[in-house]
Amino acid sequence: LGAVMLGADGCGSGHEVAGDLPRAFGFPVAVPPHEPETVYVVPIKSAAEHYPPEGRLRVYRSRTGGGEWEPLTTGLPQAHCYVNVLREAMAVDTLDPAGVYFGTTGGQVYASPDGGDTWAPIVRDLPPVLSVEVQVLP
C-alpha cells in the first residue's frame, strides 16, 4: 500500500494529503518555495502498476496544502498513456507563477510556465527520465 505524503523535514515523516486524488499513490511531489500551500503530484495507479490511472497523464494541484485537488490536463496525453513519473523527476522553479516540469519513463519532459494550467512537451525521445532539476538564471 502507498500514500501521497507531505512532510516538512525531508526525513520520511509527514502527513497523508491524498484528499480527493483519484489514487492515493504517487511518487513525485513538488512544492513551489514561495507557495507552501501549493502542492503538485502525479498519481499512479498502484504500487504494482506504475502508470497513470485510466492511461490519462494528469498532474494534480492543491492550493490548500493537500486538502482539495484539481486535475491539470491541458496539453498532456489523455488516452493510452502508460508512462511513469519517478520520484526525482518533477521540479518547480522560483518564478511567479511557478514553472512546473516533469519527465517520464517514456522519455518526454513536459513544462508548464503557468503553475500547471497548461503543459507542453519540451523534449521527446530521451531514454527514461530519472531526474529533473530546474534553475532560474538571473
N, CA and C atoms as an extended XYZ file, in Angstrom:
414
Properties=species:S:1:pos:R:3:atomname:S:1:resname:S:1:resid:I:1 pbc="F F F"
N         0.836       -1.185        0.000 N   LEU     1
C         0.000        0.000        0.000 CA  LEU     1
C         0.868        1.231        0.000 C   LEU     1
N         0.377        2.321       -0.576 N   GLY     2
C         1.113        3.570       -0.617 CA  GLY     2
C         0.191        4.719       -0.336 C   GLY     2
N         0.796        5.871       -0.138 N   ALA     3
C         0.013        7.061        0.118 CA  ALA     3
C         0.806        8.263       -0.344 C   ALA     3
N         0.105        9.326       -0.718 N   VAL     4
C         0.749       10.583       -1.031 CA  VAL     4
C         0.956       11.294        0.288 C   VAL     4
N         2.253       11.472        0.644 N   MET     5
C         2.612       12.057        1.937 CA  MET     5
C         3.343       13.360        1.707 C   MET     5
N         3.167       14.310        2.616 N   LEU     6
C         3.847       15.589        2.549 CA  LEU     6
C         4.423       15.872        3.922 C   LEU     6
N         5.725       16.156        3.978 N   GLY     7
C         6.387       16.460        5.237 CA  GLY     7
C         7.338       17.614        5.063 C   GLY     7
N         7.622       18.311        6.138 N   ALA     8
C         8.471       19.492        6.067 CA  ALA     8
C         9.941       19.188        6.322 C   ALA     8
N        10.255       18.019        6.876 N   ASP     9
C        11.643       17.791        7.283 CA  ASP     9
C        12.453       16.947        6.318 C   ASP     9
N        11.837       16.381        5.279 N   GLY    10
C        12.570       15.593        4.310 CA  GLY    10
C        13.094       14.272        4.836 C   GLY    10
N        12.661       13.855        5.999 N   CYS    11
C        13.180       12.632        6.618 CA  CYS    11
C        12.171       11.500        6.633 C   CYS    11
N        11.156       11.585        5.828 N   GLY    12
C        10.196       10.497        5.758 CA  GLY    12
C         8.989       10.679        6.656 C   GLY    12
N         9.026       11.648        7.555 N   SER    13
C         7.840       11.889        8.364 CA  SER    13
C         6.927       12.831        7.594 C   SER    13
N         5.675       12.837        7.929 N   GLY    14
C         4.746       13.715        7.248 CA  GLY    14
C         3.327       13.263        7.471 C   GLY    14
N         2.431       13.861        6.716 N   HIS    15
C         1.023       13.501        6.835 CA  HIS    15
C         0.462       13.214        5.451 C   HIS    15
N        -0.551       12.365        5.425 N   GLU    16
C        -1.181       11.998        4.172 CA  GLU    16
C        -1.980       13.179        3.641 C   GLU    16
N        -1.828       13.427        2.321 N   VAL    17
C        -2.521       14.555        1.696 CA  VAL    17
C        -3.314       14.102        0.472 C   VAL    17
N        -3.715       12.843        0.436 N   ALA    18
C        -4.382       12.309       -0.743 CA  ALA    18
C        -5.710       12.985       -1.027 C   ALA    18
N        -6.427       13.408        0.006 N   GLY    19
C        -7.689       14.110       -0.208 CA  GLY    19
C        -8.540       13.461       -1.273 C   GLY    19
N        -8.907       14.233       -2.315 N   ASP    20
C        -9.771       13.718       -3.377 CA  ASP    20
C        -8.995       13.352       -4.651 C   ASP    20
N        -7.724       12.919       -4.495 N   LEU    21
C        -6.977       12.417       -5.642 CA  LEU    21
C        -7.631       11.135       -6.156 C   LEU    21
N        -7.484       10.819       -7.454 N   PRO    22
C        -8.100        9.597       -7.976 CA  PRO    22
C        -7.443        8.344       -7.411 C   PRO    22
N        -6.198        8.424       -7.013 N   ARG    23
C        -5.461        7.333       -6.376 CA  ARG    23
C        -4.597        7.949       -5.285 C   ARG    23
N        -4.424        7.234       -4.203 N   ALA    24
C        -3.621        7.734       -3.092 CA  ALA    24
C        -2.181        7.249       -3.192 C   ALA    24
N        -1.685        7.075       -4.430 N   PHE    25
C        -0.318        6.624       -4.609 CA  PHE    25
C         0.313        7.433       -5.721 C   PHE    25
N         1.494        7.944       -5.454 N   GLY    26
C         2.240        8.692       -6.453 CA  GLY    26
C         3.608        9.018       -5.903 C   GLY    26
N         4.611        9.024       -6.755 N   PHE    27
C         5.963        9.280       -6.291 CA  PHE    27
C         6.326       10.758       -6.266 C   PHE    27
N         6.202       11.474       -7.381 N   PRO    28
C         6.729       12.840       -7.360 CA  PRO    28
C         5.775       13.801       -6.669 C   PRO    28
N         6.328       14.606       -5.791 N   VAL    29
C         5.587       15.677       -5.130 CA  VAL    29
C         6.464       16.909       -5.201 C   VAL    29
N         5.919       18.047       -5.623 N   ALA    30
C         6.683       19.288       -5.723 CA  ALA    30
C         5.894       20.427       -5.090 C   ALA    30
N         6.611       21.314       -4.392 N   VAL    31
C         6.017       22.474       -3.723 CA  VAL    31
C         6.833       23.706       -4.101 C   VAL    31
N         6.222       24.732       -4.699 N   PRO    32
C         6.966       25.950       -5.003 CA  PRO    32
C         7.435       26.618       -3.705 C   PRO    32
N         8.670       27.094       -3.665 N   PRO    33
C         9.202       27.660       -2.424 CA  PRO    33
C         8.435       28.881       -1.917 C   PRO    33
N         7.831       29.645       -2.812 N   HIS    34
C         7.106       30.852       -2.404 CA  HIS    34
C         5.603       30.605       -2.226 C   HIS    34
N         5.154       29.354       -2.410 N   GLU    35
C         3.746       28.996       -2.235 CA  GLU    35
C         3.662       27.700       -1.435 C   GLU    35
N         3.913       27.736       -0.136 N   PRO    36
C         3.980       26.494        0.643 CA  PRO    36
C         2.675       25.701        0.720 C   PRO    36
N         1.561       26.298        0.398 N   GLU    37
C         0.280       25.578        0.406 CA  GLU    37
C        -0.056       24.972       -0.950 C   GLU    37
N         0.759       25.264       -1.978 N   THR    38
C         0.536       24.699       -3.305 CA  THR    38
C         1.387       23.451       -3.451 C   THR    38
N         0.741       22.363       -3.867 N   VAL    39
C         1.407       21.069       -3.992 CA  VAL    39
C         1.036       20.481       -5.346 C   VAL    39
N         2.036       19.898       -6.025 N   TYR    40
C         1.817       19.203       -7.291 CA  TYR    40
C         2.172       17.737       -7.103 C   TYR    40
N         1.385       16.851       -7.704 N   VAL    41
C         1.662       15.417       -7.646 CA  VAL    41
C         1.163       14.770       -8.932 C   VAL    41
N         1.833       13.685       -9.328 N   VAL    42
C         1.382       12.868      -10.454 CA  VAL    42
C         1.020       11.503       -9.880 C   VAL    42
N        -0.278       11.222       -9.708 N   PRO    43
C        -0.668        9.916       -9.169 CA  PRO    43
C        -0.422        8.796      -10.179 C   PRO    43
N        -0.152        7.602       -9.657 N   ILE    44
C        -0.068        6.410      -10.483 CA  ILE    44
C        -1.107        5.418       -9.988 C   ILE    44
N        -1.385        4.416      -10.802 N   LYS    45
C        -2.483        3.500      -10.495 CA  LYS    45
C        -2.290        2.783       -9.163 C   LYS    45
N        -1.115        2.197       -8.925 N   SER    46
C        -0.877        1.483       -7.670 CA  SER    46
C         0.611        1.227       -7.510 C   SER    46
N         0.977        0.644       -6.384 N   ALA    47
C         2.379        0.298       -6.139 CA  ALA    47
C         2.881       -0.732       -7.147 C   ALA    47
N         1.989       -1.544       -7.667 N   ALA    48
C         2.376       -2.579       -8.626 CA  ALA    48
C         2.220       -2.118      -10.078 C   ALA    48
N         1.339       -1.163      -10.331 N   GLU    49
C         1.066       -0.691      -11.685 CA  GLU    49
C         1.464        0.780      -11.775 C   GLU    49
N         2.677        1.026      -12.248 N   HIS    50
C         3.260        2.365      -12.268 CA  HIS    50
C         2.935        3.105      -13.557 C   HIS    50
N         1.693        3.471      -13.718 N   TYR    51
C         1.271        4.290      -14.839 CA  TYR    51
C         0.048        5.084      -14.402 C   TYR    51
N        -0.301        6.139      -15.144 N   PRO    52
C        -1.422        6.984      -14.740 CA  PRO    52
C        -2.744        6.223      -14.731 C   PRO    52
N        -3.610        6.511      -13.761 N   PRO    53
C        -4.937        5.893      -13.754 CA  PRO    53
C        -5.647        6.136      -15.087 C   PRO    53
N        -6.257        5.103      -15.618 N   GLU    54
C        -7.030        5.161      -16.861 CA  GLU    54
C        -6.176        5.531      -18.068 C   GLU    54
N        -4.837        5.479      -17.952 N   GLY    55
C        -3.972        5.829      -19.071 CA  GLY    55
C        -4.022        7.298      -19.438 C   GLY    55
N        -4.440        8.144      -18.487 N   ARG    56
C        -4.560        9.593      -18.712 CA  ARG    56
C        -3.520       10.304      -17.852 C   ARG    56
N        -2.544       10.947      -18.489 N   LEU    57
C        -1.485       11.638      -17.762 CA  LEU    57
C        -2.023       12.952      -17.203 C   LEU    57
N        -2.032       13.041      -15.883 N   ARG    58
C        -2.566       14.230      -15.215 CA  ARG    58
C        -1.641       14.623      -14.073 C   ARG    58
N        -1.413       15.902      -13.955 N   VAL    59
C        -0.769       16.455      -12.771 CA  VAL    59
C        -1.900       17.013      -11.940 C   VAL    59
N        -1.853       16.762      -10.646 N   TYR    60
C        -2.867       17.327       -9.755 CA  TYR    60
C        -2.236       18.430       -8.935 C   TYR    60
N        -3.005       19.498       -8.737 N   ARG    61
C        -2.546       20.643       -7.955 CA  ARG    61
C        -3.501       20.875       -6.799 C   ARG    61
N        -2.927       21.105       -5.639 N   SER    62
C        -3.696       21.533       -4.479 CA  SER    62
C        -3.182       22.900       -4.067 C   SER    62
N        -4.068       23.814       -3.834 N   ARG    63
C        -3.687       25.130       -3.317 CA  ARG    63
C        -4.013       25.235       -1.824 C   ARG    63
N        -4.410       24.080       -1.246 N   THR    64
C        -4.804       24.040        0.169 CA  THR    64
C        -3.932       23.076        0.971 C   THR    64
N        -2.690       22.890        0.550 N   GLY    65
C        -1.796       22.000        1.271 CA  GLY    65
C        -2.168       20.537        1.194 C   GLY    65
N        -2.975       20.162        0.229 N   GLY    66
C        -3.337       18.758        0.041 CA  GLY    66
C        -4.761       18.417        0.406 C   GLY    66
N        -5.550       19.388        0.821 N   GLY    67
C        -6.938       19.105        1.182 CA  GLY    67
C        -7.836       18.883       -0.019 C   GLY    67
N        -7.703       19.732       -1.023 N   GLU    68
C        -8.507       19.636       -2.239 CA  GLU    68
C        -7.570       19.656       -3.434 C   GLU    68
N        -7.885       18.847       -4.451 N   TRP    69
C        -7.026       18.698       -5.617 CA  TRP    69
C        -7.800       18.974       -6.895 C   TRP    69
N        -7.107       19.518       -7.894 N   GLU    70
C        -7.694       19.713       -9.216 CA  GLU    70
C        -6.788       19.084      -10.268 C   GLU    70
N        -7.372       18.374      -11.240 N   PRO    71
C        -6.560       17.777      -12.297 CA  PRO    71
C        -6.132       18.839      -13.303 C   PRO    71
N        -4.888       18.780      -13.721 N   LEU    72
C        -4.345       19.686      -14.733 CA  LEU    72
C        -4.014       18.840      -15.953 C   LEU    72
N        -4.738       19.037      -17.040 N   THR    73
C        -4.621       18.139      -18.191 CA  THR    73
C        -4.305       18.828      -19.511 C   THR    73
N        -4.460       20.131      -19.610 N   THR    74
C        -4.316       20.824      -20.887 CA  THR    74
C        -2.899       20.654      -21.435 C   THR    74
N        -2.797       19.954      -22.577 N   GLY    75
C        -1.525       19.707      -23.221 CA  GLY    75
C        -0.901       18.368      -22.880 C   GLY    75
N        -1.518       17.606      -21.970 N   LEU    76
C        -0.999       16.286      -21.593 CA  LEU    76
C        -1.816       15.186      -22.269 C   LEU    76
N        -1.202       14.042      -22.600 N   PRO    77
C        -1.926       12.942      -23.245 CA  PRO    77
C        -3.046       12.415      -22.343 C   PRO    77
N        -4.230       12.293      -22.897 N   GLN    78
C        -5.396       11.857      -22.125 CA  GLN    78
C        -5.952       10.508      -22.574 C   GLN    78
N        -5.161        9.765      -23.320 N   ALA    79
C        -5.565        8.412      -23.727 CA  ALA    79
C        -4.324        7.583      -24.001 C   ALA    79
N        -4.373        6.328      -23.582 N   HIS    80
C        -3.326        5.356      -23.890 CA  HIS    80
C        -1.932        5.816      -23.478 C   HIS    80
N        -1.817        6.461      -22.336 N   CYS    81
C        -0.525        6.940      -21.840 CA  CYS    81
C        -0.124        6.083      -20.639 C   CYS    81
N         0.850        5.231      -20.832 N   TYR    82
C         1.243        4.284      -19.792 CA  TYR    82
C         2.707        4.478      -19.401 C   TYR    82
N         3.032        5.696      -19.025 N   VAL    83
C         4.373        6.050      -18.561 CA  VAL    83
C         4.327        6.288      -17.064 C   VAL    83
N         5.489        6.388      -16.473 N   ASN    84
C         5.589        6.684      -15.048 CA  ASN    84
C         6.402        7.953      -14.893 C   ASN    84
N         6.171        8.660      -13.801 N   VAL    85
C         6.981        9.806      -13.417 CA  VAL    85
C         7.636        9.413      -12.100 C   VAL    85
N         8.945        9.268      -12.137 N   LEU    86
C         9.679        8.776      -10.978 CA  LEU    86
C         9.827        9.848       -9.896 C   LEU    86
N        10.198        9.406       -8.715 N   ARG    87
C        10.264       10.247       -7.520 CA  ARG    87
C        11.040       11.549       -7.716 C   ARG    87
N        12.173       11.510       -8.391 N   GLU    88
C        13.021       12.688       -8.572 CA  GLU    88
C        12.775       13.404       -9.901 C   GLU    88
N        11.739       13.020      -10.621 N   ALA    89
C        11.543       13.527      -11.982 CA  ALA    89
C        10.525       14.654      -12.074 C   ALA    89
N        10.338       15.419      -10.991 N   MET    90
C         9.448       16.577      -11.021 CA  MET    90
C        10.125       17.713      -10.270 C   MET    90
N        10.008       18.929      -10.821 N   ALA    91
C        10.634       20.085      -10.181 CA  ALA    91
C         9.793       21.326      -10.441 C   ALA    91
N         9.952       22.314       -9.571 N   VAL    92
C         9.319       23.625       -9.752 CA  VAL    92
C        10.406       24.685       -9.689 C   VAL    92
N        10.161       25.811      -10.342 N   ASP    93
C        11.126       26.904      -10.273 CA  ASP    93
C        10.671       27.955       -9.265 C   ASP    93
N        11.379       29.062       -9.207 N   THR    94
C        11.095       30.103       -8.212 CA  THR    94
C        10.329       31.282       -8.798 C   THR    94
N         9.887       31.171      -10.033 N   LEU    95
C         9.165       32.270      -10.674 CA  LEU    95
C         7.733       32.362      -10.152 C   LEU    95
N         7.081       33.476      -10.461 N   ASP    96
C         5.682       33.676      -10.087 CA  ASP    96
C         4.919       34.090      -11.339 C   ASP    96
N         4.064       33.224      -11.886 N   PRO    97
C         3.684       31.918      -11.367 CA  PRO    97
C         4.812       30.905      -11.543 C   PRO    97
N         4.744       29.873      -10.748 N   ALA    98
C         5.784       28.841      -10.767 CA  ALA    98
C         5.763       28.083      -12.079 C   ALA    98
N         6.946       27.778      -12.578 N   GLY    99
C         7.086       26.835      -13.675 CA  GLY    99
C         7.171       25.439      -13.075 C   GLY    99
N         6.494       24.491      -13.687 N   VAL   100
C         6.482       23.109      -13.193 CA  VAL   100
C         6.966       22.225      -14.329 C   VAL   100
N         7.818       21.251      -14.005 N   TYR   101
C         8.469       20.417      -15.005 CA  TYR   101
C         8.458       18.970      -14.529 C   TYR   101
N         8.257       18.029      -15.449 N   PHE   102
C         8.399       16.621      -15.080 CA  PHE   102
C         8.813       15.808      -16.292 C   PHE   102
N         9.525       14.713      -16.006 N   GLY   103
C         9.963       13.801      -17.049 CA  GLY   103
C         9.324       12.440      -16.838 C   GLY   103
N         9.182       11.694      -17.918 N   THR   104
C         8.509       10.395      -17.851 CA  THR   104
C         9.462        9.256      -18.222 C   THR   104
N         9.070        8.061      -17.852 N   THR   105
C         9.836        6.884      -18.241 CA  THR   105
C         9.729        6.624      -19.741 C   THR   105
N         8.830        7.305      -20.422 N   GLY   106
C         8.719        7.224      -21.878 CA  GLY   106
C         9.664        8.170      -22.599 C   GLY   106
N        10.447        8.971      -21.851 N   GLY   107
C        11.442        9.842      -22.454 CA  GLY   107
C        10.962       11.228      -22.824 C   GLY   107
N         9.840       11.673      -22.275 N   GLN   108
C         9.356       13.021      -22.526 CA  GLN   108
C         9.617       13.893      -21.298 C   GLN   108
N         9.839       15.180      -21.543 N   VAL   109
C         9.875       16.165      -20.462 CA  VAL   109
C         8.809       17.201      -20.792 C   VAL   109
N         7.906       17.421      -19.849 N   TYR   110
C         6.828       18.386      -20.010 CA  TYR   110
C         7.099       19.596      -19.132 C   TYR   110
N         6.652       20.769      -19.594 N   ALA   111
C         6.829       22.008      -18.837 CA  ALA   111
C         5.523       22.792      -18.829 C   ALA   111
N         5.304       23.473      -17.717 N   SER   112
C         4.180       24.392      -17.589 CA  SER   112
C         4.719       25.710      -17.049 C   SER   112
N         4.652       26.783      -17.850 N   PRO   113
C         5.151       28.075      -17.373 CA  PRO   113
C         4.148       28.827      -16.497 C   PRO   113
N         2.941       28.267      -16.365 N   ASP   114
C         1.866       28.996      -15.684 CA  ASP   114
C         1.280       28.221      -14.505 C   ASP   114
N         2.148       27.626      -13.710 N   GLY   115
C         1.691       26.949      -12.498 CA  GLY   115
C         0.881       25.693      -12.734 C   GLY   115
N         1.002       25.096      -13.910 N   GLY   116
C         0.298       23.853      -14.201 CA  GLY   116
C        -0.964       24.011      -15.027 C   GLY   116
N        -1.349       25.232      -15.342 N   ASP   117
C        -2.581       25.426      -16.109 CA  ASP   117
C        -2.488       24.843      -17.516 C   ASP   117
N        -1.328       24.987      -18.163 N   THR   118
C        -1.118       24.428      -19.493 CA  THR   118
C         0.237       23.736      -19.539 C   THR   118
N         0.337       22.700      -20.382 N   TRP   119
C         1.549       21.887      -20.486 CA  TRP   119
C         1.955       21.739      -21.937 C   TRP   119
N         3.261       21.566      -22.156 N   ALA   120
C         3.780       21.258      -23.487 CA  ALA   120
C         5.028       20.397      -23.318 C   ALA   120
N         5.216       19.443      -24.228 N   PRO   121
C         6.465       18.676      -24.184 CA  PRO   121
C         7.609       19.576      -24.655 C   PRO   121
N         8.678       19.625      -23.885 N   ILE   122
C         9.827       20.431      -24.307 CA  ILE   122
C        10.939       19.565      -24.865 C   ILE   122
N        10.852       18.265      -24.638 N   VAL   123
C        11.804       17.326      -25.223 CA  VAL   123
C        11.114       15.964      -25.297 C   VAL   123
N        11.449       15.209      -26.333 N   ARG   124
C        10.900       13.866      -26.526 CA  ARG   124
C        12.028       12.929      -26.914 C   ARG   124
N        11.731       11.660      -26.922 N   ASP   125
C        12.652       10.632      -27.409 CA  ASP   125
C        13.935       10.506      -26.607 C   ASP   125
N        13.888       10.825      -25.332 N   LEU   126
C        15.015       10.555      -24.434 CA  LEU   126
C        14.880        9.133      -23.896 C   LEU   126
N        15.931        8.608      -23.290 N   PRO   127
C        15.748        7.388      -22.500 CA  PRO   127
C        14.845        7.719      -21.310 C   PRO   127
N        14.449        6.757      -20.515 N   PRO   128
C        13.619        7.080      -19.349 CA  PRO   128
C        14.240        8.204      -18.513 C   PRO   128
N        13.419        9.186      -18.174 N   VAL   129
C        13.898       10.347      -17.406 CA  VAL   129
C        13.848        9.989      -15.924 C   VAL   129
N        15.008        9.977      -15.295 N   LEU   130
C        15.118        9.592      -13.895 CA  LEU   130
C        15.047       10.786      -12.956 C   LEU   130
N        15.469       11.970      -13.437 N   SER   131
C        15.545       13.124      -12.550 CA  SER   131
C        15.369       14.393      -13.382 C   SER   131
N        14.714       15.390      -12.794 N   VAL   132
C        14.543       16.696      -13.422 CA  VAL   132
C        14.948       17.748      -12.397 C   VAL   132
N        15.806       18.662      -12.806 N   GLU   133
C        16.212       19.794      -11.985 CA  GLU   133
C        15.951       21.056      -12.789 C   GLU   133
N        15.698       22.152      -12.101 N   VAL   134
C        15.446       23.416      -12.792 CA  VAL   134
C        16.178       24.523      -12.046 C   VAL   134
N        16.676       25.484      -12.815 N   GLN   135
C        17.355       26.629      -12.226 CA  GLN   135
C        16.957       27.862      -13.017 C   GLN   135
N        16.644       28.942      -12.313 N   VAL   136
C        16.313       30.202      -12.947 CA  VAL   136
C        17.586       31.032      -13.009 C   VAL   136
N        17.943       31.464      -14.205 N   LEU   137
C        19.145       32.280      -14.374 CA  LEU   137
C        18.812       33.754      -14.201 C   LEU   137
N        19.734       34.500      -13.625 N   PRO   138
C        19.481       35.943      -13.415 CA  PRO   138
C        19.431       36.701      -14.723 C   PRO   138
